Structures are given as structure tokens and as C-alpha cells.
Amino acid sequence: MSARTDVWQAKFERLRSNKLFELLVISVILISALVIGVKTYPLPPLANQAIVIMDWGITLFFAVEIVVRFLGESDRRQFFRSGWNVFDTLIVAVSLIPIEDSELALIGRLVRIFRVLRMVSIIPELRTLLNSLLKALPQLGYVMLMMFIIFYIYAALGSTFFAAINPELWGDISISMLTLFRIMTFEDWTDVMYETMAIYPLSWSFYLSFIFLSAFAFLNMIIGIVVNVLEEEHQAQAREEALAAGEPTLAELRDEIQGLRRLLESRQS
């Protein structure tokens, strides 16, 4: 019985690892996203019925796919220790509940929207990118705190000097921070600058210094942190793959070289 179970587990594992099966799952996720988009348009009743049938077919396919992934796991207790597997299972399980015509219909629609996120759990590169972003959050927090301080200082200055010129943009510190965000994103910021330059000709230095600090300096710092963490994540994955393949790590090679060096020195002496 155990041997038969192992045979079926191996078959499900091969199916789960098959590239065509992965492409099929990705294609169905994309179709699911298109169905969600089509639902936002006014459609004739026949098209709505076809979309409902297609939606249930997609949900059943996802349920089968989760079962295949679960049965293909060598140690099934490890399956739900992965956060992505738990997420996928919850999304599929809630999608199977017929709540479309009940008070919980909104939850059903939201769950179907979040099915698009399953693309992250299927594609390893997207998982790596998301993990890198999450690991970069502690470092990004300090950069964001410094950006908030810069925003607060410039908002206080803008509210102090420019409130009388345009209260809608500089009336208080909260509105001033919103205006500064508009300037940082280059959304018609020159109109704001020329308006204040009519009263304060040197106010251009206020805008240019703020843009340099926020849009250039801090944005490049954020990009640098994310890229650095992403590179570390790739290196960690490469080390894990090397260990899984039985390849020696850099530390092991260094130890072997040192051992050979000591052996040569001992023979020469």
C-alpha cells in the first residue's frame, strides 16, 4: 500500500513540476483576471451566464490544482507550513462557497479579485521579488522616516511663506504636504512654482532643493536598498540550490584549500 502511495505521489509530483502544467495554471490565472475585468462592463444576460459558468470552471480548476500540489508533496505536513500554500488554499476554498447571491457577495468578489495574486505563488521570480521587498522594509523604514521629516520641514516653510498666495495649496501643513507630494511626482509643479515666484522671485530654490532631496536623493536610496536586498536574496537562493545539488560552498572550498596548503607545508617540512 505504501509503495502504491509513493508511486501516485511521484506521479503527482512530476505533474506539479511539469512546465506545461505550470504554463496552464498561469494561463488560467490570466483568464481569471480577464474575467474579473469583463465583469466591470455592462453585458447582455447570455454573456453574464457564460462568465458565471467560466468563473466556476476556473474555480474548480484551481481546486484540482491545489489537490495536485498537495498530493505531490513528499511530506504533506510541510505543505501548509508555506504561507503561499495557505494563501492559495484559502482563496480557492472561499471561492468554492456559493455566496454570490447572499449578503457576503462582496467578499466573494474580493476573493476572486485576489486570485490574480496567485501568480506570485506560481512564479518563483515574483516570489523572490516580493520577499526582497518585505526584507527591505526595515531599512526602507528609516529612509521613509527621513523623507517624512523633510516633507514636514518643507511643508511648514511652504505654509508659512506661501499660504497667503494660494491657501488651497499652502493653507495648512497637511495641505502643504499634499502639494509637496504633487511636486515630488512632477504633476504640474512648475505652475505652483511660477505662482509663488511672482511674489518671491527666489522661491525656485525652495522647489529645486526639495525635488533634489525627495525625487532624486531619497528615491535613489530606496532603489539602492531594494536592489541590494534582491541581490542578497538571489545569492541565498543560489547557495540553497548548490547545497541541494551537493555542490561545495565557498566556505567549504576555502577550508579544503587551507587543508591542502597545510598538508603541502607539512610534507615540505
Coordinates of C-alpha atoms in Angstrom, one line a residue:
M1 CA 0.0 0.0 0.0
S2 CA 2.8 2.4 0.9
A3 CA 4.6 1.6 -2.4
R4 CA 1.5 2.3 -4.3
T5 CA 1.0 5.6 -2.5
D6 CA 4.6 6.5 -3.3
V7 CA 4.0 5.8 -7.0
W8 CA 1.0 8.1 -7.0
Q9 CA 2.9 10.7 -5.1
A10 CA 5.7 10.6 -7.6
K11 CA 3.2 11.0 -10.5
F12 CA 1.6 14.0 -8.9
E13 CA 5.0 15.5 -8.2
R14 CA 6.0 15.1 -11.8
L15 CA 2.7 16.7 -12.9
R16 CA 3.2 19.6 -10.5
S17 CA 6.7 20.2 -11.7
N18 CA 5.8 19.9 -15.4
K19 CA 6.4 23.2 -17.2
L20 CA 3.3 22.7 -19.4
F21 CA 1.2 22.3 -16.2
E22 CA 2.7 25.5 -14.8
L23 CA 2.0 27.3 -18.0
L24 CA -1.6 26.0 -17.9
V25 CA -2.0 27.3 -14.4
I26 CA -0.6 30.7 -15.3
S27 CA -2.8 30.9 -18.3
V28 CA -5.9 30.1 -16.2
I29 CA -4.9 32.8 -13.7
L30 CA -4.6 35.3 -16.6
I31 CA -8.0 34.2 -17.9
S32 CA -9.4 34.7 -14.4
A33 CA -8.0 38.3 -14.3
L34 CA -9.7 38.9 -17.7
V35 CA -13.0 37.6 -16.5
I36 CA -12.8 40.0 -13.5
G37 CA -12.2 42.9 -15.9
V38 CA -15.0 41.9 -18.2
K39 CA -17.5 41.8 -15.3
T40 CA -17.0 45.5 -14.8
Y41 CA -18.6 46.2 -18.2
P42 CA -22.4 46.1 -18.9
L43 CA -23.1 42.8 -20.6
P44 CA -26.1 41.0 -22.0
P45 CA -27.7 38.3 -19.9
L46 CA -26.3 35.5 -22.1
A47 CA -22.8 36.8 -21.7
N48 CA -23.2 37.1 -17.9
Q49 CA -24.3 33.5 -17.7
A50 CA -21.3 32.4 -19.8
I51 CA -19.0 34.4 -17.5
V52 CA -20.6 32.7 -14.4
I53 CA -20.0 29.3 -15.9
M54 CA -16.5 30.2 -16.8
D55 CA -15.8 31.5 -13.3
W56 CA -16.9 28.3 -11.7
G57 CA -14.8 26.3 -14.2
I58 CA -11.8 28.4 -13.2
T59 CA -12.5 27.9 -9.5
L60 CA -12.8 24.1 -10.0
F61 CA -9.6 24.0 -11.9
F62 CA -7.8 25.9 -9.1
A63 CA -9.2 23.3 -6.6
V64 CA -7.9 20.5 -8.7
E65 CA -4.5 22.2 -9.0
I66 CA -4.3 22.7 -5.2
V67 CA -5.1 18.9 -4.7
V68 CA -2.4 18.0 -7.3
R69 CA 0.2 20.2 -5.4
F70 CA -0.8 18.7 -2.1
L71 CA -0.7 15.1 -3.2
G72 CA 2.6 15.7 -5.0
E73 CA 4.2 16.8 -1.7
S74 CA 6.5 14.1 -0.3
D75 CA 5.8 15.3 3.3
R76 CA 2.3 16.6 3.3
R77 CA 2.6 18.1 6.7
Q78 CA 5.1 20.6 5.2
F79 CA 2.6 21.8 2.6
F80 CA 0.7 24.1 4.9
R81 CA 3.9 25.4 6.5
S82 CA 4.3 27.5 3.4
G83 CA 2.5 30.8 3.6
W84 CA 1.9 30.8 -0.1
N85 CA 0.2 27.4 0.0
V86 CA -2.0 28.5 2.9
F87 CA -2.9 31.7 0.9
D88 CA -3.7 29.7 -2.3
T89 CA -5.8 27.2 -0.4
L90 CA -7.8 29.9 1.4
I91 CA -8.5 31.7 -1.8
V92 CA -9.7 28.6 -3.6
A93 CA -11.7 27.3 -0.6
V94 CA -13.6 30.6 -0.2
S95 CA -14.2 30.8 -3.9
L96 CA -16.0 27.4 -3.7
I97 CA -18.5 28.7 -1.2
P98 CA -21.7 29.8 -3.1
I99 CA -22.1 33.3 -1.6
E100 CA -22.6 35.2 -4.9
D101 CA -26.3 36.0 -4.2
S102 CA -26.0 36.4 -0.5
E103 CA -25.0 39.3 1.9
L104 CA -21.4 38.1 1.6
A105 CA -21.4 38.6 -2.2
L106 CA -18.9 41.4 -1.8
I107 CA -16.4 39.1 0.0
G108 CA -16.8 36.6 -2.9
R109 CA -16.0 39.2 -5.4
L110 CA -13.0 40.4 -3.4
V111 CA -11.7 36.8 -3.1
R112 CA -12.0 36.3 -6.9
I113 CA -10.0 39.5 -7.4
F114 CA -7.3 38.3 -5.1
R115 CA -7.0 35.1 -7.2
V116 CA -4.8 37.2 -9.5
L117 CA -2.2 37.3 -6.7
R118 CA -1.8 33.5 -7.1
M119 CA 0.5 34.5 -10.0
V120 CA 3.1 35.4 -7.3
S121 CA 2.9 32.0 -5.7
I122 CA 3.3 30.2 -9.0
I123 CA 6.2 32.2 -10.5
P124 CA 9.4 31.9 -8.4
E125 CA 10.8 35.1 -9.7
L126 CA 7.8 37.1 -8.4
R127 CA 8.1 35.4 -5.0
T128 CA 11.8 36.4 -4.9
L129 CA 10.9 40.0 -5.7
L130 CA 8.2 40.1 -3.1
N131 CA 10.4 38.5 -0.4
S132 CA 13.1 41.0 -1.2
L133 CA 10.7 43.9 -0.8
L134 CA 9.5 42.5 2.6
K135 CA 13.1 42.1 3.8
A136 CA 13.9 45.6 2.7
L137 CA 11.1 47.2 4.7
P138 CA 13.2 47.6 7.9
Q139 CA 15.8 49.5 6.0
L140 CA 13.3 51.4 4.0
G141 CA 11.5 52.5 7.2
Y142 CA 14.4 54.7 8.2
V143 CA 14.5 56.3 4.7
M144 CA 10.8 56.9 4.8
L145 CA 11.1 58.5 8.2
M146 CA 13.8 60.8 6.9
M147 CA 11.6 61.6 4.0
F148 CA 8.7 62.5 6.3
I149 CA 11.0 64.8 8.3
I150 CA 12.0 66.6 5.0
F151 CA 8.4 66.8 4.0
Y152 CA 7.3 68.2 7.3
I153 CA 10.0 70.9 7.3
Y154 CA 9.3 72.0 3.7
A155 CA 5.5 71.8 4.4
A156 CA 6.0 74.1 7.4
L157 CA 8.1 76.5 5.3
G158 CA 5.6 76.5 2.4
S159 CA 2.6 77.1 4.7
T160 CA 4.5 80.0 6.4
F161 CA 5.5 81.8 3.2
F162 CA 3.0 80.8 0.6
A163 CA -0.3 80.4 2.5
A164 CA -1.3 84.0 1.6
I165 CA -0.6 83.4 -2.1
N166 CA -2.7 80.2 -2.5
P167 CA -4.5 78.9 0.6
E168 CA -5.8 75.9 -1.4
L169 CA -2.2 74.6 -1.9
W170 CA -0.4 76.0 1.2
G171 CA -3.2 76.8 3.7
D172 CA -2.0 74.4 6.4
I173 CA 0.7 71.8 6.9
S174 CA -1.4 68.8 5.8
I175 CA -2.4 70.5 2.5
S176 CA 1.2 71.7 2.1
M177 CA 2.4 68.1 2.4
L178 CA -0.1 67.0 -0.3
T179 CA 1.2 69.8 -2.5
L180 CA 4.7 68.7 -1.9
F181 CA 3.8 65.2 -2.9
R182 CA 2.4 66.7 -6.2
I183 CA 5.7 68.5 -6.7
M184 CA 7.7 65.3 -6.0
T185 CA 5.7 63.4 -8.7
F186 CA 6.2 66.4 -11.1
E187 CA 2.5 66.8 -11.5
D188 CA 2.3 70.4 -13.0
W189 CA 4.8 71.5 -10.3
T190 CA 6.0 74.4 -12.5
D191 CA 2.6 76.1 -12.2
V192 CA 2.9 76.0 -8.4
M193 CA 6.5 77.4 -8.6
Y194 CA 5.6 80.2 -11.1
E195 CA 2.7 81.3 -8.9
T196 CA 4.9 81.8 -5.8
M197 CA 7.8 83.3 -7.9
A198 CA 5.5 86.2 -8.8
I199 CA 5.7 87.3 -5.2
Y200 CA 9.0 85.6 -4.1
P201 CA 11.4 85.5 -7.1
L202 CA 13.9 83.3 -5.3
S203 CA 11.3 80.7 -4.3
W204 CA 12.5 78.5 -7.1
S205 CA 15.3 77.4 -4.7
F206 CA 12.6 76.0 -2.4
Y207 CA 11.2 73.8 -5.1
L208 CA 14.5 72.7 -6.7
S209 CA 16.1 71.8 -3.3
F210 CA 13.0 69.8 -2.3
I211 CA 12.9 67.9 -5.7
F212 CA 16.6 67.1 -5.4
L213 CA 16.2 65.7 -1.9
S214 CA 13.0 63.8 -2.4
A215 CA 12.7 62.8 -6.0
F216 CA 16.4 62.2 -6.7
A217 CA 18.4 61.5 -3.5
F218 CA 15.9 59.5 -1.4
L219 CA 14.3 57.7 -4.4
N220 CA 17.8 56.5 -5.4
M221 CA 18.4 55.4 -1.9
I222 CA 15.2 53.4 -1.9
I223 CA 16.1 51.8 -5.2
G224 CA 19.6 51.0 -4.0
I225 CA 18.3 49.3 -0.9
V226 CA 15.8 47.2 -2.8
V227 CA 18.4 46.2 -5.4
N228 CA 20.9 45.2 -2.7
V229 CA 18.4 43.1 -0.9
L230 CA 17.3 41.5 -4.1
E231 CA 20.9 40.6 -4.9
E232 CA 21.3 39.1 -1.5
E233 CA 18.1 37.1 -2.0
H234 CA 19.4 35.7 -5.3
Q235 CA 22.7 34.8 -3.7
A236 CA 20.9 33.0 -0.9
Q237 CA 18.8 31.0 -3.4
A238 CA 22.0 30.1 -5.3
R239 CA 23.6 28.8 -2.1
E240 CA 20.5 26.7 -1.3
E241 CA 20.4 25.3 -4.8
A242 CA 24.1 24.5 -4.6
L243 CA 23.6 22.7 -1.3
A244 CA 20.6 20.8 -2.7
A245 CA 22.7 19.7 -5.6
G246 CA 25.6 18.7 -3.4
E247 CA 27.9 21.3 -4.7
P248 CA 30.5 22.6 -2.3
T249 CA 30.0 26.1 -0.9
L250 CA 32.7 28.8 -1.0
A251 CA 33.4 28.2 2.7
E252 CA 33.9 24.5 2.1
L253 CA 36.2 25.2 -0.8
R254 CA 38.2 27.6 1.3
D255 CA 38.6 25.0 4.1
E256 CA 39.7 22.4 1.5
I257 CA 42.3 24.8 0.1
Q258 CA 43.6 25.6 3.6
G259 CA 43.7 21.9 4.4
L260 CA 45.7 21.2 1.2
R261 CA 48.1 24.1 2.0
R262 CA 48.7 22.7 5.5
L263 CA 49.3 19.2 4.0
L264 CA 51.8 20.6 1.5
E265 CA 53.6 22.6 4.2
S266 CA 53.8 19.6 6.4
R267 CA 55.3 17.4 3.6
Q268 CA 57.8 20.1 2.7
S269 CA 59.0 20.4 6.3

